Structure formats: structure tokens, C-alpha cells
mmCIF file of N, CA and C in Angstrom:
data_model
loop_
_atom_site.group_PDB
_atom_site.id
_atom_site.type_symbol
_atom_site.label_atom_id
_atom_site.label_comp_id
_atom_site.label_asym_id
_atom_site.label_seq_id
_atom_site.Cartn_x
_atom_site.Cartn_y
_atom_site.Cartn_z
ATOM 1 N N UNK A 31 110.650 98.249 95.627
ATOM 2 C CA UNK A 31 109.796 99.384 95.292
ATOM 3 C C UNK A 31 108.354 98.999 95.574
ATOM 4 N N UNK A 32 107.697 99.607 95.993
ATOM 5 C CA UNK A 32 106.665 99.959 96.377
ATOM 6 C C UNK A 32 105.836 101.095 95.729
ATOM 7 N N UNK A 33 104.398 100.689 94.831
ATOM 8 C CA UNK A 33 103.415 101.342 93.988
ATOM 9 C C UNK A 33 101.825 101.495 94.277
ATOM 10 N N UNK A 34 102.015 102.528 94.527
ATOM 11 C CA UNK A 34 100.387 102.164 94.953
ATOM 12 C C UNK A 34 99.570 103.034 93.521
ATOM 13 N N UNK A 35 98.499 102.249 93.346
ATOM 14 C CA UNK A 35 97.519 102.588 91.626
ATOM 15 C C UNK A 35 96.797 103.267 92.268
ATOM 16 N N UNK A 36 96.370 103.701 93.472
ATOM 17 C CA UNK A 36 95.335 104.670 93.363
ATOM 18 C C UNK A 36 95.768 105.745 94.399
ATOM 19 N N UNK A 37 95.789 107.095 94.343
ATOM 20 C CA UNK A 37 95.626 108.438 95.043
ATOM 21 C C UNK A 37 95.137 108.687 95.660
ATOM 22 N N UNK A 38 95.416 108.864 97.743
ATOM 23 C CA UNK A 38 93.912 109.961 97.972
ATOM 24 C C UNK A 38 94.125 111.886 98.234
ATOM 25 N N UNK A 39 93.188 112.222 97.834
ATOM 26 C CA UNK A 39 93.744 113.613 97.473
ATOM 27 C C UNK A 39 92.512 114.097 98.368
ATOM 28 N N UNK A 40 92.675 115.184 99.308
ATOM 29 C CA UNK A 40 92.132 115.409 100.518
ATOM 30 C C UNK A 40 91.160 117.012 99.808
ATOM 31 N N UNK A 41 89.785 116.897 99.535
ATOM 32 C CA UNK A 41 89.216 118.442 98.750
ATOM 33 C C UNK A 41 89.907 119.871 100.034
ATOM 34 N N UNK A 42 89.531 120.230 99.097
ATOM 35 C CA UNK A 42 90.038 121.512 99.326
ATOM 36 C C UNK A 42 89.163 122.641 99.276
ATOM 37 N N UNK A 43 87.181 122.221 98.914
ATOM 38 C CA UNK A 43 86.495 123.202 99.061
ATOM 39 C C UNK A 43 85.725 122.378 100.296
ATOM 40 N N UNK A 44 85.110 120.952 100.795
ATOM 41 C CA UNK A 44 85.193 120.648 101.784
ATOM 42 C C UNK A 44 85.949 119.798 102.641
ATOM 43 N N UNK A 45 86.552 120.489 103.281
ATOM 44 C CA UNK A 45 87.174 119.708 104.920
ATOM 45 C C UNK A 45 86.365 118.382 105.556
ATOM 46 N N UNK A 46 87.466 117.720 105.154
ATOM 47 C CA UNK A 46 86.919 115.864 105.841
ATOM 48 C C UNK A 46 86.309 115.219 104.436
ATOM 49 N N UNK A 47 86.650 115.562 103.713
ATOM 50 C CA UNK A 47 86.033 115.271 102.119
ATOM 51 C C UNK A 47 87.334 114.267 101.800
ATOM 52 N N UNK A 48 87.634 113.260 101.272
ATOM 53 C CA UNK A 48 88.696 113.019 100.613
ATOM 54 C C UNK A 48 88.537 111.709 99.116
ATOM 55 N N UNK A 49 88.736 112.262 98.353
ATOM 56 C CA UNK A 49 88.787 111.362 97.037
ATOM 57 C C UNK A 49 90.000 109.941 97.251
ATOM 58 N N UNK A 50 89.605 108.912 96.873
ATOM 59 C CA UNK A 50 91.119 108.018 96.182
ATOM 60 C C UNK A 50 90.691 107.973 94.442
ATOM 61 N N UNK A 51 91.716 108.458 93.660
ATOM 62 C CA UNK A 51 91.942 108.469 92.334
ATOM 63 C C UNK A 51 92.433 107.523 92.010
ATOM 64 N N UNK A 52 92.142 107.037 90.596
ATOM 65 C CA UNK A 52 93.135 106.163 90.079
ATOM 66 C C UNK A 52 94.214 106.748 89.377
ATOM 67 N N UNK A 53 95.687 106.409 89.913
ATOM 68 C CA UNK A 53 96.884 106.821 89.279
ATOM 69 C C UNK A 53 96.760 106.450 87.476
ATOM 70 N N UNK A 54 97.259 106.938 86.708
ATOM 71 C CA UNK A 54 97.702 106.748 85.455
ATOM 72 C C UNK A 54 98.592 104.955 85.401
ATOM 73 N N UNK A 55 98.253 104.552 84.371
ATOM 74 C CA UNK A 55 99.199 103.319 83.577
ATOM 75 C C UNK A 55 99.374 103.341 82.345
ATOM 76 N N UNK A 56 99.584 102.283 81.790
ATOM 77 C CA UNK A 56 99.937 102.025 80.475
ATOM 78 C C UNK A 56 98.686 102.040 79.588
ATOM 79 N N UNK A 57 97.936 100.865 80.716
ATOM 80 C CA UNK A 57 97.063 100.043 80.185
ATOM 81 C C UNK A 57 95.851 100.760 80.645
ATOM 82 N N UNK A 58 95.748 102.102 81.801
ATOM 83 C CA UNK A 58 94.569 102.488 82.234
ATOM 84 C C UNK A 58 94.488 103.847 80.710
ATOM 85 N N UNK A 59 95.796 104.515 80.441
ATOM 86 C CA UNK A 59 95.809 105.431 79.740
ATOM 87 C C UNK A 59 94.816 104.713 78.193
ATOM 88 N N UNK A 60 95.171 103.638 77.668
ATOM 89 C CA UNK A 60 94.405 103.245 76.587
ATOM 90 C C UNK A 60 93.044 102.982 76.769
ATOM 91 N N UNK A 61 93.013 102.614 77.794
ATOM 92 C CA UNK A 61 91.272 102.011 78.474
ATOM 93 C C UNK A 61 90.604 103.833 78.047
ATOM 94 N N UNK A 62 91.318 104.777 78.710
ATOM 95 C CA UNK A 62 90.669 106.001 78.622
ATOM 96 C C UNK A 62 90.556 106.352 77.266
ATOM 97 N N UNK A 63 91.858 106.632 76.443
ATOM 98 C CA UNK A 63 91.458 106.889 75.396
ATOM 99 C C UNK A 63 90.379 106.273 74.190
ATOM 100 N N UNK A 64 90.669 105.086 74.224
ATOM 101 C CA UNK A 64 89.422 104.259 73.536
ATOM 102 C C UNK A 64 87.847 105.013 74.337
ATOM 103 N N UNK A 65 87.588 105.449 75.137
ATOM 104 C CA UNK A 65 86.330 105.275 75.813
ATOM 105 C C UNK A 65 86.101 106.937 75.378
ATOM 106 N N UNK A 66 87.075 107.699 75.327
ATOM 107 C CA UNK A 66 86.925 109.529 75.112
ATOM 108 C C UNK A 66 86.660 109.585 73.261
ATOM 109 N N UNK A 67 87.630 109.284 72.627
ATOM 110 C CA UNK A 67 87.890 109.150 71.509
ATOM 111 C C UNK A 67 86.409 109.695 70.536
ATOM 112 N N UNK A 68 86.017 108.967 70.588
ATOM 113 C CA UNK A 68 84.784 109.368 69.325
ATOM 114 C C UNK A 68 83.653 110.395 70.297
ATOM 115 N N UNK A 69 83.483 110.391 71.277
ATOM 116 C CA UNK A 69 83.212 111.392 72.119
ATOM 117 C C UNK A 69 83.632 113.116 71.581
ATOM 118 N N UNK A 70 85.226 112.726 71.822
ATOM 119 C CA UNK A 70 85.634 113.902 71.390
ATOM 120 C C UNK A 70 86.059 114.442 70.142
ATOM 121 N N UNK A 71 85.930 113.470 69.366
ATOM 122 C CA UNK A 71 85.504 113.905 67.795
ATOM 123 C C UNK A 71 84.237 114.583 67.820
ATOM 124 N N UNK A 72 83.347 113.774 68.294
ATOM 125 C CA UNK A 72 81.747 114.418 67.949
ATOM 126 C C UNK A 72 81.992 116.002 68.639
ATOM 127 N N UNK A 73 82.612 116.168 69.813
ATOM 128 C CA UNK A 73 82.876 117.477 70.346
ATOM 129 C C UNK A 73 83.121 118.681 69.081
ATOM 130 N N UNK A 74 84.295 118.126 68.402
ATOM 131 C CA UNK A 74 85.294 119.084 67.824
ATOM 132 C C UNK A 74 84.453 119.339 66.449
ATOM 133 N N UNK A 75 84.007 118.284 65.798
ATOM 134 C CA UNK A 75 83.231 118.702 65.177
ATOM 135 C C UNK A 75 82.109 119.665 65.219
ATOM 136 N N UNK A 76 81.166 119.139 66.190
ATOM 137 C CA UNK A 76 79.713 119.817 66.390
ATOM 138 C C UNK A 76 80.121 121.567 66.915
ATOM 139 N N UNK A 77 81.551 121.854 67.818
ATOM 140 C CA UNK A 77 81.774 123.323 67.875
ATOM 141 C C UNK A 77 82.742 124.345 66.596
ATOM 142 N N UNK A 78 82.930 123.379 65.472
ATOM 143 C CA UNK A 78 83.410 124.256 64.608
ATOM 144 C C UNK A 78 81.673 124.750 63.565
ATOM 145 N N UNK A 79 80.170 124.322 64.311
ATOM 146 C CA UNK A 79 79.170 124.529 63.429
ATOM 147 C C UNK A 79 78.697 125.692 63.873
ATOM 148 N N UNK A 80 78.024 126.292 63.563
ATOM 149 C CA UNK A 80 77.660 128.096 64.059
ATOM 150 C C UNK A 80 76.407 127.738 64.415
ATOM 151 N N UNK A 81 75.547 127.180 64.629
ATOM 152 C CA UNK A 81 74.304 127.238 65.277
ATOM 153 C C UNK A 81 74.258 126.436 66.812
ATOM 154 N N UNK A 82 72.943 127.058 67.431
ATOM 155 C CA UNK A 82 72.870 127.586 68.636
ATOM 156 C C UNK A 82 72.902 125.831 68.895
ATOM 157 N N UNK A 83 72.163 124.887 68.325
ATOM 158 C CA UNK A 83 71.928 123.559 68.903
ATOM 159 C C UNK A 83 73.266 122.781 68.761
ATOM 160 N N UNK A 84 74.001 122.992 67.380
ATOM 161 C CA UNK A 84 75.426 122.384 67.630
ATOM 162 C C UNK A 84 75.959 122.608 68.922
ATOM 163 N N UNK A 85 76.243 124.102 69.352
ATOM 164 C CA UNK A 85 77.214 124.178 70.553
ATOM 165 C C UNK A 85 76.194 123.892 71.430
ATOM 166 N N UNK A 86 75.199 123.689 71.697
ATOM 167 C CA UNK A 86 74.537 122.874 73.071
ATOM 168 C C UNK A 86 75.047 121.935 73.065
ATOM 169 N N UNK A 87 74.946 120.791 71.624
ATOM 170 C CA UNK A 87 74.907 119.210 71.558
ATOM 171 C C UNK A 87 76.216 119.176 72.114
ATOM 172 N N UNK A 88 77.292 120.104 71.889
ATOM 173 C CA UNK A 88 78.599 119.954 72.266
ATOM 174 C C UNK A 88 79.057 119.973 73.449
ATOM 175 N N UNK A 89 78.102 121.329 73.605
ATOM 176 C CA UNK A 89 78.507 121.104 75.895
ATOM 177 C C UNK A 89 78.137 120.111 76.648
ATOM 178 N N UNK A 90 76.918 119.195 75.874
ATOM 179 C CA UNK A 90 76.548 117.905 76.131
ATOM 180 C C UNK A 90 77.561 117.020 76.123
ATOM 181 N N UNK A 91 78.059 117.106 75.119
ATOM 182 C CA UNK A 91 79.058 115.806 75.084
ATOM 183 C C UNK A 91 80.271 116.263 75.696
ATOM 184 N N UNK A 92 80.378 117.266 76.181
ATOM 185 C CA UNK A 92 81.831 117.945 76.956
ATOM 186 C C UNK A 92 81.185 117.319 78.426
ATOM 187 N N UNK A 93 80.180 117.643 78.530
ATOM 188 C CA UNK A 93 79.538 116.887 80.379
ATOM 189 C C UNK A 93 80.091 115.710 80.028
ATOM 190 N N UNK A 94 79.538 115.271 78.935
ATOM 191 C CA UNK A 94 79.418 113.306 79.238
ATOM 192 C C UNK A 94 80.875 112.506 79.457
ATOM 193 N N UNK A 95 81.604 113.662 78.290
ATOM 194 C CA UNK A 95 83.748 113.357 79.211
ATOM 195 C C UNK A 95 83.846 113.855 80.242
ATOM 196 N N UNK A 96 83.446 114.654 80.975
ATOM 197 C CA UNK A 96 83.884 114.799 82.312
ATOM 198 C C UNK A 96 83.273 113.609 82.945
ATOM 199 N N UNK A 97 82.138 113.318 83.381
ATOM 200 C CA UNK A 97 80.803 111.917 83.860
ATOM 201 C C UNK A 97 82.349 111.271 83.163
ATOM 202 N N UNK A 98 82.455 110.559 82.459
ATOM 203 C CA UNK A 98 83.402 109.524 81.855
ATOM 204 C C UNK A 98 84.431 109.128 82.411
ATOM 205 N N UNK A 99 85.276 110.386 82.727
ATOM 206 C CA UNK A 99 86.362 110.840 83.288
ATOM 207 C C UNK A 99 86.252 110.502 84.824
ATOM 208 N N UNK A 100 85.197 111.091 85.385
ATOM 209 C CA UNK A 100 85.033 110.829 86.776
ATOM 210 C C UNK A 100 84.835 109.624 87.107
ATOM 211 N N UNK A 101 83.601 108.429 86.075
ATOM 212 C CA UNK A 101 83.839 107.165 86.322
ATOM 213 C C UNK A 101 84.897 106.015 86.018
ATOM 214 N N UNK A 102 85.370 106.679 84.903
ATOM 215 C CA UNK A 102 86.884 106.462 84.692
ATOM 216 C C UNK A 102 88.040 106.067 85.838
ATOM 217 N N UNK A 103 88.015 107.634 87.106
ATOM 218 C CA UNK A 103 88.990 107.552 87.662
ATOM 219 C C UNK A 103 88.678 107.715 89.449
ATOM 220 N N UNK A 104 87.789 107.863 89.662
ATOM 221 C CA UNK A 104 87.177 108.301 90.891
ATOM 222 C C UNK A 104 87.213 106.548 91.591
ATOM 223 N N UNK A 105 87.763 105.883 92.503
ATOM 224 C CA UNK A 105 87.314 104.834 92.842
ATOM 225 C C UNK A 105 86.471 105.143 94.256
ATOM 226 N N UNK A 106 86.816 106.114 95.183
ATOM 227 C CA UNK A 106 85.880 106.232 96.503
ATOM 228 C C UNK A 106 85.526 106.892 96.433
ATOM 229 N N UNK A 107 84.483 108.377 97.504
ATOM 230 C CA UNK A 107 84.815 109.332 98.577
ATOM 231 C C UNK A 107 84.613 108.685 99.702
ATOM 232 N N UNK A 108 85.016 109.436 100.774
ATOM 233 C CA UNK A 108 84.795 109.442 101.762
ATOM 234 C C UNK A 108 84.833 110.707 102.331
ATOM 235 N N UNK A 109 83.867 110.875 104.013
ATOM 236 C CA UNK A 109 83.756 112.070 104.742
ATOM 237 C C UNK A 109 82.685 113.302 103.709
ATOM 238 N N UNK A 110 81.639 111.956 103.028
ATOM 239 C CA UNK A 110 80.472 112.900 102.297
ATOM 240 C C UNK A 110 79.103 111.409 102.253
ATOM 241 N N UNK A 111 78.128 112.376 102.660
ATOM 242 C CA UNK A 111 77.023 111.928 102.846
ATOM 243 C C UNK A 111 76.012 112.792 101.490
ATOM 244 N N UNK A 112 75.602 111.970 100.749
ATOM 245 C CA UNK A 112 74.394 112.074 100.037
ATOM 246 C C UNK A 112 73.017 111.653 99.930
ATOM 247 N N UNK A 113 72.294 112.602 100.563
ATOM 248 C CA UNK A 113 70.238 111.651 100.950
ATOM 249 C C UNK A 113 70.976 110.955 102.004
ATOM 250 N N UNK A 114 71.817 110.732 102.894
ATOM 251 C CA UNK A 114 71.815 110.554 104.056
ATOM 252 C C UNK A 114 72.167 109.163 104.165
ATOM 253 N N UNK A 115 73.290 108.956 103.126
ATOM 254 C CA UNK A 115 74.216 107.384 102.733
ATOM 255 C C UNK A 115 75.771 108.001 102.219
ATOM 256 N N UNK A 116 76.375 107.125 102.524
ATOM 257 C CA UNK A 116 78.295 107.597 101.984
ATOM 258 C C UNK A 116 77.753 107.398 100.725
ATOM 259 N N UNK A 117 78.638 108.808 100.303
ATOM 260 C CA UNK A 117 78.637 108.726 98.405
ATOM 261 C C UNK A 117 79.455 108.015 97.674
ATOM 262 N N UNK A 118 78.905 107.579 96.918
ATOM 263 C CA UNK A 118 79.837 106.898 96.069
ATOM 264 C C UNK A 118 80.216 107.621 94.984
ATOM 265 N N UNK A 119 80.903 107.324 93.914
ATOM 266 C CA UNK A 119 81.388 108.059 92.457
ATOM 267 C C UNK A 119 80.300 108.031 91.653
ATOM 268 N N UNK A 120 79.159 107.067 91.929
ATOM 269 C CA UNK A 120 78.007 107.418 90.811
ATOM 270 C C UNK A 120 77.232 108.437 91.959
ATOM 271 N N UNK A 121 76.648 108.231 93.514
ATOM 272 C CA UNK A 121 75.727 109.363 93.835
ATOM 273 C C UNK A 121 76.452 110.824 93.891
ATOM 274 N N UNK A 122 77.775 110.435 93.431
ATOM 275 C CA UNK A 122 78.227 112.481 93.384
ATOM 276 C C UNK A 122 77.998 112.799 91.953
ATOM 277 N N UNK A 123 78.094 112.044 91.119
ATOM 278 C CA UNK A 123 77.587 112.343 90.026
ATOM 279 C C UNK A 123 76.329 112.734 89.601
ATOM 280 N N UNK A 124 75.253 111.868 90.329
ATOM 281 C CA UNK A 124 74.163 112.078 90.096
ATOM 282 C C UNK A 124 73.358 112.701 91.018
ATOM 283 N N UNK A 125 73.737 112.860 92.237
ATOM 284 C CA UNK A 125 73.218 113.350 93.497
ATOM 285 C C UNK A 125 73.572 114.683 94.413
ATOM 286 N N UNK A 126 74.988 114.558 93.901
ATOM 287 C CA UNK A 126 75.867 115.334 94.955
ATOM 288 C C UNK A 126 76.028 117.421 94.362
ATOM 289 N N UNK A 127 76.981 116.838 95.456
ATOM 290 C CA UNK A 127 77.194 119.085 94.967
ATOM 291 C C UNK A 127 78.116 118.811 93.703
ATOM 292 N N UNK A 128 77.499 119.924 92.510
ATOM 293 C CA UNK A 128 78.126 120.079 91.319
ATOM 294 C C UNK A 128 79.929 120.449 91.923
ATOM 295 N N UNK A 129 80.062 121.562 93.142
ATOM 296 C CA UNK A 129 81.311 121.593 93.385
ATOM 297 C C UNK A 129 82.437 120.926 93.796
ATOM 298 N N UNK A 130 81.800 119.626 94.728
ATOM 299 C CA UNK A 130 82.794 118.646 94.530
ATOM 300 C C UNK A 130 82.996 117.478 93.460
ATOM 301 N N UNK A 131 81.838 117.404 92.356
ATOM 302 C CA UNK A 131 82.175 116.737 91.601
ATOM 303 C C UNK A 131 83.060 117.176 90.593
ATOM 304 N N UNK A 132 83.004 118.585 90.174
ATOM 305 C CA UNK A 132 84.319 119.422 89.436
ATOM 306 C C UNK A 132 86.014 119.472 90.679
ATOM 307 N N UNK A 133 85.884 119.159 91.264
ATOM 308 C CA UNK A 133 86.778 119.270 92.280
ATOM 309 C C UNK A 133 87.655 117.535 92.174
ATOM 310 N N UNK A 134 86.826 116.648 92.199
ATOM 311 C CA UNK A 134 86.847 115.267 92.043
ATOM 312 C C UNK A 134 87.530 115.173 90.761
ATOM 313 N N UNK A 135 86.974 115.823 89.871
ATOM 314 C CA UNK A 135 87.398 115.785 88.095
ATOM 315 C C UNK A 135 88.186 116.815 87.852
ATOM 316 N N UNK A 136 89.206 117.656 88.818
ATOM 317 C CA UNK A 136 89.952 117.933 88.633
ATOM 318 C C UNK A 136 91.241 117.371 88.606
ATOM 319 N N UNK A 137 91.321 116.371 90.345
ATOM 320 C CA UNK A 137 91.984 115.744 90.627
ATOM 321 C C UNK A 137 92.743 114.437 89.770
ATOM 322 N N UNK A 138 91.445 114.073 88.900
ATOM 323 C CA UNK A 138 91.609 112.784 88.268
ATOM 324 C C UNK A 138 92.490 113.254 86.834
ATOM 325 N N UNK A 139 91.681 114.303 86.116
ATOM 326 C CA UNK A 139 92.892 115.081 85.220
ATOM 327 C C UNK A 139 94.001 115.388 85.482
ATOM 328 N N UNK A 140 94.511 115.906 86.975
ATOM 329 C CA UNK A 140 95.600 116.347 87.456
ATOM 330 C C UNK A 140 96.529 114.746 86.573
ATOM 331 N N UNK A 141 95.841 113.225 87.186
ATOM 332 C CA UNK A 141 96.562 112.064 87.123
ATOM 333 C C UNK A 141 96.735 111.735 85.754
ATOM 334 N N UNK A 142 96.160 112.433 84.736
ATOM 335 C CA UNK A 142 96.358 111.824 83.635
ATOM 336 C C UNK A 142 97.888 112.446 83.455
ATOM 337 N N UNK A 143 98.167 113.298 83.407
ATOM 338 C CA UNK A 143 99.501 114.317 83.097
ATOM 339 C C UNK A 143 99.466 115.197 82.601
ATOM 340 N N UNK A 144 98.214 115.687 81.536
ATOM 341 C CA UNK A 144 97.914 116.648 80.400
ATOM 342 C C UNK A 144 97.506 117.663 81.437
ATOM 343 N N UNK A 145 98.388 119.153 80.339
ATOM 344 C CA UNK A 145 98.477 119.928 81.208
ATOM 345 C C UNK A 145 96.934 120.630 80.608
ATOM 346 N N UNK A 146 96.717 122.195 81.204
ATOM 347 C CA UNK A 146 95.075 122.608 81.030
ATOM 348 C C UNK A 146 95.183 122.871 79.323
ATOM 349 N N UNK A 147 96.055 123.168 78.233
ATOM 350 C CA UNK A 147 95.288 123.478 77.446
ATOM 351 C C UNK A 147 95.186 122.163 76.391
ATOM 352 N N UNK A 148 96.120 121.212 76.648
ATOM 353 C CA UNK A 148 96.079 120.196 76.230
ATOM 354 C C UNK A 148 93.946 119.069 76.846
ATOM 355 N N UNK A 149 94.015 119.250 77.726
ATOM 356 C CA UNK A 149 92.621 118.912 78.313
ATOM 357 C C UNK A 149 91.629 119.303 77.783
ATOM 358 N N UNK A 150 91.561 120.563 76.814
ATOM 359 C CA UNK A 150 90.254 121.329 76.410
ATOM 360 C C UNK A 150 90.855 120.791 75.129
ATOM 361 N N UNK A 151 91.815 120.549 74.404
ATOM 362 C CA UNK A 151 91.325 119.532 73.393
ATOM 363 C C UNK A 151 91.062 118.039 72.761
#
């Protein structure tokens, strides 16, 4: 048998774009959860509060698991130029089009296994 740990998954909003993901493990699944965990407490908490700055602080910390997530699981791209250098998983984060970085962090959720409504909590 033959395993390969990481994915490449070819985008689908640009052509010649292609991600490698990191597949799911044992040991990658705990690495994640330890690192989301109190993250997403502070989430669940701060949106059961009724004022306007709780649910900001919250969409804040909903970005910072996705960012997490993406450095989490994103190991390349390739066939994308950012400021006029190959991107890496931090310049799409910080540089790149918001649409392939939701595109990128789709892919990598796809690998965890959790399906969409399990993900939003």
C-alpha cells in the first residue's frame, strides 16, 4: 500500500491554480484540535452575547480559525503569483485574492471529514 499525506486539489475559480492539502491523521487531527479549541470556545461564547462588539469580537475569532485552518493545512500553491513572487500559504493569506483563499479553506475542511453543519460549530 501506498499513502500519500498530502492532496493536490486543482481551484476551480482559477485555472492553473492548484493547492497540495494536508490529508487528515490521527496525530494531525489532535494537532488541530488542541490549536482550534479555546478559539472556539471564545467563539461560542462571545455569539450567545447581544451586543454589537461581542459578535464583531466573534467574527474575529471565526477569521482567525479559518487563518489557522489554512496554516494548519495548506502546504503549497502553485500556478499563482503574488507582488510578482509564487505564493505561498502565508502570502495568500496575507496578500492574495480573498477568493482563493476561501477556496483553499474549503478544500482543507473538505480533508478534515466534518460535514458543513458540523464546521460552523
Amino acid at each position: 500500500m501506498t499513502y500519500e499525506s498530502v492532496k493536490v486539489v486543482e481551484s476551480q475559480k482559477a485555472p492553473g491554480v492548484m493547492y497540495t492539502v494536508a490529508r487528515m491523521s490521527f496525530g494531525r487531527r489532535m494537532e488541530l484540535m488542541r490549536r482550534v479549541r479555546e478559539l472556539a470556545r471564545r467563539v461560542e461564547y462571545l455569539e450567545a452575547g447581544e451586543g454589537t462588539g461581542e459578535k464583531m469580537d466573534a467574527g474575529l475569532l471565526r477569521s482567525e480559525i479559518d487563518r489557522l485552518y489554512l496554516e494548519w493545512g495548506l502546504r503549497s500553491v502553485s500556478g499563482l503569483e503574488v507582488d510578482g513572487a509564487e505564493a505561498t500559504p502565508v502570502s495568500l493569506v496575507e496578500s492574495g485574492p480573498e477568493e482563493l483563499f476561501r477556496e483553499a479553506l474549503d478544500a482543507i475542511r473538505a480533508e478534515t471529514g466534518l460535514a458543513e453543519a458540523e464546521r460552523k460549530n
